[in-house]
mmCIF file of C-alpha atoms and ligand atoms in Angstrom:
data_model
loop_
_atom_site.group_PDB
_atom_site.id
_atom_site.type_symbol
_atom_site.label_atom_id
_atom_site.label_comp_id
_atom_site.label_asym_id
_atom_site.label_seq_id
_atom_site.Cartn_x
_atom_site.Cartn_y
_atom_site.Cartn_z
ATOM 1 C CA MET A 1 -0.035 -0.049 -0.014
ATOM 2 C CA PRO A 2 1.434 3.606 -0.761
ATOM 3 C CA LYS A 3 2.526 5.398 2.036
ATOM 4 C CA GLY A 4 1.931 9.069 2.717
ATOM 5 C CA LEU A 5 2.598 11.982 5.157
ATOM 6 C CA LEU A 6 -0.135 14.157 6.542
ATOM 7 C CA ILE A 7 1.089 17.698 7.407
ATOM 8 C CA ASP A 8 -1.187 19.490 9.573
ATOM 9 C CA THR A 9 0.098 23.252 9.861
ATOM 10 C CA VAL A 10 -2.396 24.084 12.445
ATOM 11 C CA ARG A 11 -0.190 21.857 14.926
ATOM 12 C CA CYS A 12 3.018 23.065 13.544
ATOM 13 C CA THR A 13 5.032 25.537 15.997
ATOM 14 C CA GLY A 14 7.726 26.335 13.526
ATOM 15 C CA CYS A 15 10.388 24.899 15.728
ATOM 16 C CA ARG A 16 12.370 23.507 12.609
ATOM 17 C CA GLY A 17 12.931 20.306 14.176
ATOM 18 C CA CYS A 18 11.972 18.713 10.967
ATOM 19 C CA GLN A 19 14.574 20.852 8.784
ATOM 20 C CA SER A 20 17.218 19.759 11.090
ATOM 21 C CA ALA A 21 16.474 15.976 11.432
ATOM 22 C CA CYS A 22 16.167 16.077 7.631
ATOM 23 C CA LYS A 23 19.646 17.467 7.389
ATOM 24 C CA GLN A 24 21.067 15.156 9.989
ATOM 25 C CA TRP A 25 19.531 11.781 8.312
ATOM 26 C CA ASN A 26 20.749 13.082 4.798
ATOM 27 C CA LEU A 27 24.054 14.358 5.717
ATOM 28 C CA LEU A 28 23.286 17.760 4.493
ATOM 29 C CA PRO A 29 25.556 20.714 5.323
ATOM 30 C CA GLY A 30 24.565 22.586 8.570
ATOM 31 C CA TRP A 31 25.452 25.794 9.909
ATOM 32 C CA GLY A 32 28.379 27.328 8.318
ATOM 33 C CA GLU A 33 28.820 24.296 6.021
ATOM 34 C CA ALA A 34 26.851 25.019 3.007
ATOM 35 C CA PRO A 35 28.874 25.842 -0.095
ATOM 36 C CA SER A 36 27.543 29.430 -0.400
ATOM 37 C CA ASP A 37 26.020 32.007 1.791
ATOM 38 C CA GLU A 38 22.761 31.745 -0.366
ATOM 39 C CA TYR A 39 22.428 28.221 0.998
ATOM 40 C CA ASP A 40 23.654 28.786 4.472
ATOM 41 C CA THR A 41 21.984 29.836 7.844
ATOM 42 C CA SER A 42 20.851 33.441 7.513
ATOM 43 C CA PHE A 43 17.554 34.751 8.482
ATOM 44 C CA SER A 44 15.278 35.990 5.480
ATOM 45 C CA PRO A 45 13.040 39.089 6.120
ATOM 46 C CA THR A 46 10.207 36.466 6.429
ATOM 47 C CA MET A 47 12.255 34.486 9.212
ATOM 48 C CA THR A 48 12.911 31.738 6.933
ATOM 49 C CA ASN A 49 16.383 30.244 7.617
ATOM 50 C CA PRO A 50 17.976 29.675 5.033
ATOM 51 C CA PRO A 51 16.054 31.936 2.827
ATOM 52 C CA GLN A 52 14.830 29.318 0.283
ATOM 53 C CA LEU A 53 14.368 25.609 -0.210
ATOM 54 C CA ASN A 54 17.557 24.529 -2.078
ATOM 55 C CA ALA A 55 19.993 21.733 -2.992
ATOM 56 C CA TYR A 56 21.293 21.455 0.542
ATOM 57 C CA THR A 57 18.081 21.789 2.230
ATOM 58 C CA TYR A 58 15.298 19.294 1.531
ATOM 59 C CA ASN A 59 12.838 20.492 3.896
ATOM 60 C CA HIS A 60 12.281 24.136 4.468
ATOM 61 C CA VAL A 61 10.174 25.837 7.345
ATOM 62 C CA GLU A 62 8.399 28.948 6.311
ATOM 63 C CA PHE A 63 6.724 31.487 8.310
ATOM 64 C CA TYR A 64 3.549 33.563 7.461
ATOM 65 C CA GLU A 65 1.837 36.492 8.996
ATOM 66 C CA ILE A 66 -1.790 36.681 8.056
ATOM 67 C CA PRO A 67 -4.420 39.535 9.183
ATOM 68 C CA LYS A 68 -7.452 38.335 10.571
ATOM 69 C CA ASP A 69 -10.824 40.135 9.899
ATOM 70 C CA ASN A 70 -10.438 41.752 13.437
ATOM 71 C CA GLY A 71 -7.077 43.318 12.377
ATOM 72 C CA GLU A 72 -5.118 41.140 14.521
ATOM 73 C CA ILE A 73 -2.212 39.061 12.832
ATOM 74 C CA SER A 74 -1.994 35.271 12.903
ATOM 75 C CA TRP A 75 0.879 33.319 12.678
ATOM 76 C CA HIS A 76 1.364 30.232 10.473
ATOM 77 C CA PHE A 77 4.230 27.730 10.007
ATOM 78 C CA ILE A 78 4.479 25.344 7.077
ATOM 79 C CA HIS A 79 7.262 23.296 5.642
ATOM 80 C CA THR A 80 7.716 22.660 1.930
ATOM 81 C CA ARG A 81 9.577 19.781 0.169
ATOM 82 C CA CYS A 82 8.830 17.491 -2.717
ATOM 83 C CA LEU A 83 5.291 16.046 -2.693
ATOM 84 C CA HIS A 84 6.213 12.701 -4.032
ATOM 85 C CA CYS A 85 3.435 12.779 -6.666
ATOM 86 C CA ILE A 86 1.597 9.412 -7.241
ATOM 87 C CA ASP A 87 2.126 9.815 -11.059
ATOM 88 C CA PRO A 88 5.060 12.267 -11.173
ATOM 89 C CA ALA A 89 5.950 14.536 -14.021
ATOM 90 C CA CYS A 90 9.675 14.501 -13.096
ATOM 91 C CA VAL A 91 9.930 10.776 -13.451
ATOM 92 C CA SER A 92 8.097 10.888 -16.870
ATOM 93 C CA VAL A 93 10.578 13.464 -18.584
ATOM 94 C CA CYS A 94 13.965 12.284 -17.278
ATOM 95 C CA PRO A 95 15.812 11.220 -20.557
ATOM 96 C CA VAL A 96 18.104 8.834 -18.564
ATOM 97 C CA GLY A 97 15.703 7.237 -16.026
ATOM 98 C CA ALA A 98 17.499 8.907 -13.242
ATOM 99 C CA LEU A 99 14.308 9.517 -11.317
ATOM 100 C CA GLN A 100 11.954 6.536 -10.203
ATOM 101 C CA LYS A 101 8.643 6.206 -8.499
ATOM 102 C CA PHE A 102 8.817 3.353 -5.804
ATOM 103 C CA ASP A 103 5.277 1.437 -5.214
ATOM 104 C CA ASN A 104 5.288 2.341 -1.409
ATOM 105 C CA GLY A 105 5.228 6.279 -2.319
ATOM 106 C CA PRO A 106 8.896 7.713 -2.537
ATOM 107 C CA VAL A 107 10.103 9.222 -5.779
ATOM 108 C CA VAL A 108 13.835 8.863 -5.717
ATOM 109 C CA TRP A 109 16.631 9.691 -8.049
ATOM 110 C CA ASP A 110 20.051 8.160 -8.933
ATOM 111 C CA GLN A 111 22.936 10.518 -8.428
ATOM 112 C CA THR A 112 25.171 8.364 -10.825
ATOM 113 C CA ARG A 113 22.468 8.639 -13.626
ATOM 114 C CA CYS A 114 21.527 12.259 -13.477
ATOM 115 C CA PHE A 115 23.441 14.420 -15.985
ATOM 116 C CA GLY A 116 22.077 17.867 -15.058
ATOM 117 C CA CYS A 117 19.638 18.413 -17.809
ATOM 118 C CA ARG A 118 17.066 20.033 -15.517
ATOM 119 C CA TYR A 119 14.070 18.607 -17.562
ATOM 120 C CA CYS A 120 12.560 17.422 -13.963
ATOM 121 C CA GLN A 121 12.874 20.950 -12.605
ATOM 122 C CA ASN A 122 10.930 22.419 -15.312
ATOM 123 C CA ALA A 123 8.279 19.714 -15.531
ATOM 124 C CA CYS A 124 7.774 19.625 -11.805
ATOM 125 C CA PRO A 125 4.375 21.508 -11.172
ATOM 126 C CA PHE A 126 5.388 22.293 -7.601
ATOM 127 C CA ASP A 127 8.955 23.788 -8.208
ATOM 128 C CA MET A 128 10.487 21.021 -6.094
ATOM 129 C CA PRO A 129 13.771 19.826 -7.542
ATOM 130 C CA LYS A 130 16.632 22.064 -6.715
ATOM 131 C CA PHE A 131 19.866 22.431 -8.606
ATOM 132 C CA GLN A 132 23.493 22.413 -7.263
ATOM 133 C CA TRP A 133 24.261 25.687 -9.172
ATOM 134 C CA GLU A 134 27.767 26.104 -7.623
ATOM 135 C CA GLN A 135 28.942 22.616 -8.589
ATOM 136 C CA ALA A 136 31.224 21.842 -11.636
ATOM 137 C CA TRP A 137 28.853 18.918 -12.597
ATOM 138 C CA PRO A 138 25.753 19.898 -10.986
ATOM 139 C CA LYS A 139 23.036 17.546 -10.150
ATOM 140 C CA ILE A 140 19.301 17.637 -9.178
ATOM 141 C CA GLN A 141 18.427 17.305 -5.402
ATOM 142 C CA LYS A 142 15.262 16.986 -3.152
ATOM 143 C CA CYS A 143 13.577 15.276 -0.421
ATOM 144 C CA THR A 144 13.882 11.321 -0.696
ATOM 145 C CA PHE A 145 10.687 10.621 1.518
ATOM 146 C CA CYS A 146 13.505 8.775 3.385
ATOM 147 C CA TRP A 147 13.094 5.779 1.485
ATOM 148 C CA ASN A 148 16.206 4.093 2.872
ATOM 149 C CA ARG A 149 14.260 4.506 6.458
ATOM 150 C CA LEU A 150 11.008 3.184 5.137
ATOM 151 C CA GLU A 151 12.993 -0.241 3.822
ATOM 152 C CA GLU A 152 14.109 -0.489 7.394
ATOM 153 C CA GLY A 153 10.330 -0.193 8.728
ATOM 154 C CA MET A 154 11.021 3.424 10.231
ATOM 155 C CA GLU A 155 9.245 6.414 9.609
ATOM 156 C CA PRO A 156 10.867 9.335 7.668
ATOM 157 C CA ALA A 157 13.058 11.556 10.047
ATOM 158 C CA CYS A 158 10.993 14.426 10.031
ATOM 159 C CA ALA A 159 7.833 12.931 11.063
ATOM 160 C CA LYS A 160 9.822 10.913 13.935
ATOM 161 C CA THR A 161 11.023 14.085 15.124
ATOM 162 C CA CYS A 162 8.233 16.776 15.020
ATOM 163 C CA PRO A 163 7.182 17.284 18.562
ATOM 164 C CA PRO A 164 3.622 18.363 18.269
ATOM 165 C CA ASN A 165 3.060 15.441 15.773
ATOM 166 C CA ALA A 166 2.433 17.992 12.961
ATOM 167 C CA ILE A 167 3.697 15.445 10.413
ATOM 168 C CA GLU A 168 2.051 11.961 10.588
ATOM 169 C CA PHE A 169 3.160 8.979 8.548
ATOM 170 C CA GLY A 170 1.027 6.092 7.427
ATOM 171 C CA GLU A 171 -1.026 4.649 4.616
ATOM 172 C CA ARG A 172 -2.070 7.524 2.202
ATOM 173 C CA ASP A 173 -5.681 6.449 2.127
ATOM 174 C CA GLU A 174 -5.890 6.435 5.955
ATOM 175 C CA LEU A 175 -4.240 9.664 6.228
ATOM 176 C CA LEU A 176 -6.669 11.085 3.722
ATOM 177 C CA ALA A 177 -9.648 9.731 5.742
ATOM 178 C CA ARG A 178 -8.095 11.234 8.823
ATOM 179 C CA ALA A 179 -7.658 14.678 7.396
ATOM 180 C CA HIS A 180 -11.012 14.810 6.361
ATOM 181 C CA GLU A 181 -12.510 13.615 9.689
ATOM 182 C CA ARG A 182 -10.220 16.251 11.386
ATOM 183 C CA ILE A 183 -11.630 18.913 9.306
ATOM 184 C CA ARG A 184 -15.115 17.813 9.808
ATOM 185 C CA ASN A 185 -14.762 17.557 13.481
ATOM 186 C CA ASN A 186 -12.955 21.088 13.795
ATOM 187 C CA PRO A 187 -14.560 23.557 11.397
ATOM 188 C CA ASP A 188 -13.443 26.589 13.311
ATOM 189 C CA LYS A 189 -9.806 25.360 13.192
ATOM 190 C CA TYR A 190 -9.533 24.230 9.703
ATOM 191 C CA TYR A 191 -9.900 25.577 6.059
ATOM 192 C CA ASP A 192 -12.015 22.875 4.388
ATOM 193 C CA TYR A 193 -9.370 21.487 1.884
ATOM 194 C CA VAL A 194 -6.788 18.821 1.837
ATOM 195 C CA TYR A 195 -4.020 20.055 -0.429
ATOM 196 C CA GLY A 196 -2.585 16.988 -2.381
ATOM 197 C CA GLU A 197 -5.831 14.995 -2.446
ATOM 198 C CA HIS A 198 -6.207 15.862 -6.182
ATOM 199 C CA GLU A 199 -3.282 18.288 -6.989
ATOM 200 C CA ALA A 200 -1.371 16.743 -10.049
ATOM 201 C CA GLY A 201 -3.529 13.607 -9.782
ATOM 202 C CA GLY A 202 -2.811 13.188 -6.201
ATOM 203 C CA THR A 203 0.301 13.446 -4.017
ATOM 204 C CA SER A 204 1.923 11.234 -1.286
ATOM 205 C CA ILE A 205 2.406 14.376 0.985
ATOM 206 C CA MET A 206 -0.886 16.180 2.154
ATOM 207 C CA TYR A 207 -1.481 19.143 3.974
ATOM 208 C CA ILE A 208 -4.399 20.552 6.178
ATOM 209 C CA ASN A 209 -4.268 24.315 7.050
ATOM 210 C CA ALA A 210 -6.204 26.890 9.028
ATOM 211 C CA VAL A 211 -6.200 29.023 5.965
ATOM 212 C CA ALA A 212 -6.700 28.702 2.266
ATOM 213 C CA PRO A 213 -3.710 26.728 0.981
ATOM 214 C CA GLU A 214 -2.435 29.741 -1.485
ATOM 215 C CA LYS A 215 -2.072 31.916 1.595
ATOM 216 C CA LEU A 216 0.599 29.663 2.921
ATOM 217 C CA GLY A 217 2.418 29.609 -0.554
ATOM 218 C CA LEU A 218 0.904 26.304 -1.791
ATOM 219 C CA ASN A 219 0.261 26.487 -5.566
ATOM 220 C CA THR A 220 -3.311 26.234 -6.089
ATOM 221 C CA ASP A 221 -2.856 26.768 -10.087
ATOM 222 C CA VAL A 222 -1.755 22.971 -10.579
ATOM 223 C CA LYS A 223 -3.889 20.849 -12.468
ATOM 224 C CA LYS A 224 -6.115 18.324 -10.906
ATOM 225 C CA GLU A 225 -4.997 15.575 -13.535
ATOM 226 C CA SER A 226 -1.832 13.657 -13.722
ATOM 227 C CA TYR A 227 0.987 15.705 -15.205
ATOM 228 C CA PRO A 228 2.635 12.974 -17.277
ATOM 229 C CA ASP A 229 -0.451 13.263 -19.486
ATOM 230 C CA TYR A 230 1.059 16.599 -20.460
ATOM 231 C CA THR A 231 4.417 15.508 -21.012
ATOM 232 C CA TRP A 232 4.541 15.352 -24.606
ATOM 233 C CA GLU A 233 2.985 18.861 -24.492
ATOM 234 C CA PHE A 234 5.838 19.953 -22.387
ATOM 235 C CA LEU A 235 8.552 18.272 -24.256
ATOM 236 C CA SER A 236 7.267 19.584 -27.700
ATOM 237 C CA LYS A 237 8.191 23.118 -26.131
ATOM 238 C CA ILE A 238 11.839 22.251 -25.365
ATOM 239 C CA PRO A 239 13.882 23.708 -28.305
ATOM 240 C CA VAL A 240 15.343 21.140 -30.574
ATOM 241 C CA GLU A 241 18.890 21.984 -29.680
ATOM 242 C CA ILE A 242 18.409 21.273 -26.112
ATOM 243 C CA ALA A 243 16.767 18.068 -26.640
ATOM 244 C CA ALA A 244 19.647 17.097 -28.965
ATOM 245 C CA ILE A 245 22.298 17.913 -26.210
ATOM 246 C CA ALA A 246 20.233 15.917 -23.732
ATOM 247 C CA ALA A 247 20.102 12.929 -25.941
ATOM 248 C CA LEU A 248 23.738 13.307 -26.524
ATOM 249 C CA LEU A 249 24.529 13.516 -22.817
ATOM 250 C CA GLY A 250 22.078 10.611 -22.174
ATOM 251 C CA GLY A 251 23.846 8.457 -24.791
ATOM 252 C CA THR A 252 27.363 9.515 -23.235
ATOM 253 C CA TRP A 253 26.257 8.684 -19.865
ATOM 254 C CA TYR A 254 24.914 5.208 -21.234
ATOM 255 C CA PHE A 255 28.184 4.354 -23.086
ATOM 256 C CA ARG A 256 30.297 5.755 -19.945
ATOM 257 C CA LYS A 257 28.421 3.353 -17.769
ATOM 258 C CA LYS A 258 28.664 0.243 -20.097
ATOM 259 C CA ARG A 259 32.335 1.026 -20.292
ATOM 260 C CA LEU A 260 32.881 1.270 -16.527
ATOM 261 C CA GLU A 261 30.855 -1.862 -16.282
ATOM 262 C CA GLY A 262 32.963 -3.474 -18.587
ATOM 263 C CA LYS A 263 36.201 -2.386 -16.706
ATOM 264 C CA ALA A 264 34.508 -3.661 -13.487
ATOM 265 C CA SER A 265 33.699 -7.161 -14.650
ATOM 266 C CA VAL A 266 37.210 -7.209 -16.029
ATOM 267 C CA THR A 267 38.796 -6.276 -12.773
ATOM 268 C CA SER A 268 36.505 -8.575 -10.929
ATOM 269 C CA GLY A 269 37.492 -11.424 -13.239
ATOM 270 C CA LYS A 270 41.342 -10.811 -12.480
ATOM 271 C CA GLU A 271 40.434 -10.648 -8.751
ATOM 272 C CA ALA A 272 38.873 -14.136 -9.028
ATOM 273 C CA LYS A 273 41.800 -15.666 -10.682
HETATM 274 S S1 LIG B 1 6.636 17.202 -6.443
HETATM 275 FE FE1 LIG B 1 8.002 17.544 -8.270
HETATM 276 S S2 LIG B 1 9.922 16.643 -7.852
HETATM 277 FE FE2 LIG B 1 8.390 15.803 -6.369
HETATM 278 S S3 LIG B 1 7.432 13.820 -7.352
HETATM 279 FE FE3 LIG B 1 6.042 15.723 -7.817
HETATM 280 S S4 LIG B 1 6.849 16.165 -10.037
HETATM 281 FE FE4 LIG B 1 8.501 14.910 -8.719
HETATM 282 S S1 LIG B 2 10.835 12.528 4.072
HETATM 283 FE FE1 LIG B 2 12.959 12.367 4.735
HETATM 284 S S2 LIG B 2 14.039 13.485 3.174
HETATM 285 FE FE2 LIG B 2 12.088 14.215 3.092
HETATM 286 S S3 LIG B 2 11.856 16.079 4.222
HETATM 287 FE FE3 LIG B 2 11.403 14.400 5.627
HETATM 288 S S4 LIG B 2 13.543 13.881 6.382
HETATM 289 FE FE4 LIG B 2 13.660 15.144 4.706
HETATM 290 S S1 LIG B 3 8.932 19.720 13.425
HETATM 291 FE FE1 LIG B 3 6.871 19.896 13.488
HETATM 292 S S2 LIG B 3 6.528 21.711 14.718
HETATM 293 FE FE2 LIG B 3 8.429 21.756 14.187
HETATM 294 S S3 LIG B 3 8.683 22.959 12.292
HETATM 295 FE FE3 LIG B 3 8.503 20.817 11.716
HETATM 296 S S4 LIG B 3 6.444 20.375 11.374
HETATM 297 FE FE4 LIG B 3 6.380 22.297 12.583
#
């Protein structure tokens, strides 16, 4: 059964425990360790830290101040990350099959295959894959849904860490039913919408909030249908020259891999003797 995460931003206190746990589990650079100031710890005017989701921060806690009808200000906290679409556009456009959707939910990528064409970044309706701009051979990076923890029967690091249980891990269907029930039972606390139930054909990561999702930066212009249905429409807009370079690089990657595999089998053959 596909797994999911239900993110309840009404419960979130903005402690950034999920962001820190994510960095720790994924061995991502922490304070003063990121390759550029843009990715490092520095408060933005909106109190986010670092300023944006980036290739070294897979989970990014954001703060919102929203005026109430009575003129008071309400605080809201939300963390953004890859939503692990049920039918992901990023997987469908990758020319070298570097991205893959697992049956239990995660959309993962293979660093050794990615050659940095950024098709996935352009295809993603949620603008989630981030690029290592400062690297000589840049690769795409994003939340992994902690697939390696799931394989060991553990929940994702962010869900395990969250003190007020604002990130719940479980079967997607059960989480969806729980989300609707919570909204139904608390109409004064929740805005009546489960973000991710239908966006892009449905996502593994879903949100419930106190306010309309667009007020917390969630993209509500996303189509409700699965995006790979639009893949060919998207690919047809890519200039022929870029497509040719991607195909060339994809071919180069394939032959390089074959050559390395050939070398590896020769090496292991020598060792066996
Ligand atoms: S949110 Fe974007 S990067 Fe994540 S699975 Fe969906 S299409 Fe891929
Ligand atoms: S699921 Fe894992 S990789 Fe994704 S945000 Fe949570 S801790 Fe980070
Ligand atoms: S750990 Fe939980 S409460 Fe803290 S910022 Fe993340 S989602 Fe919010």
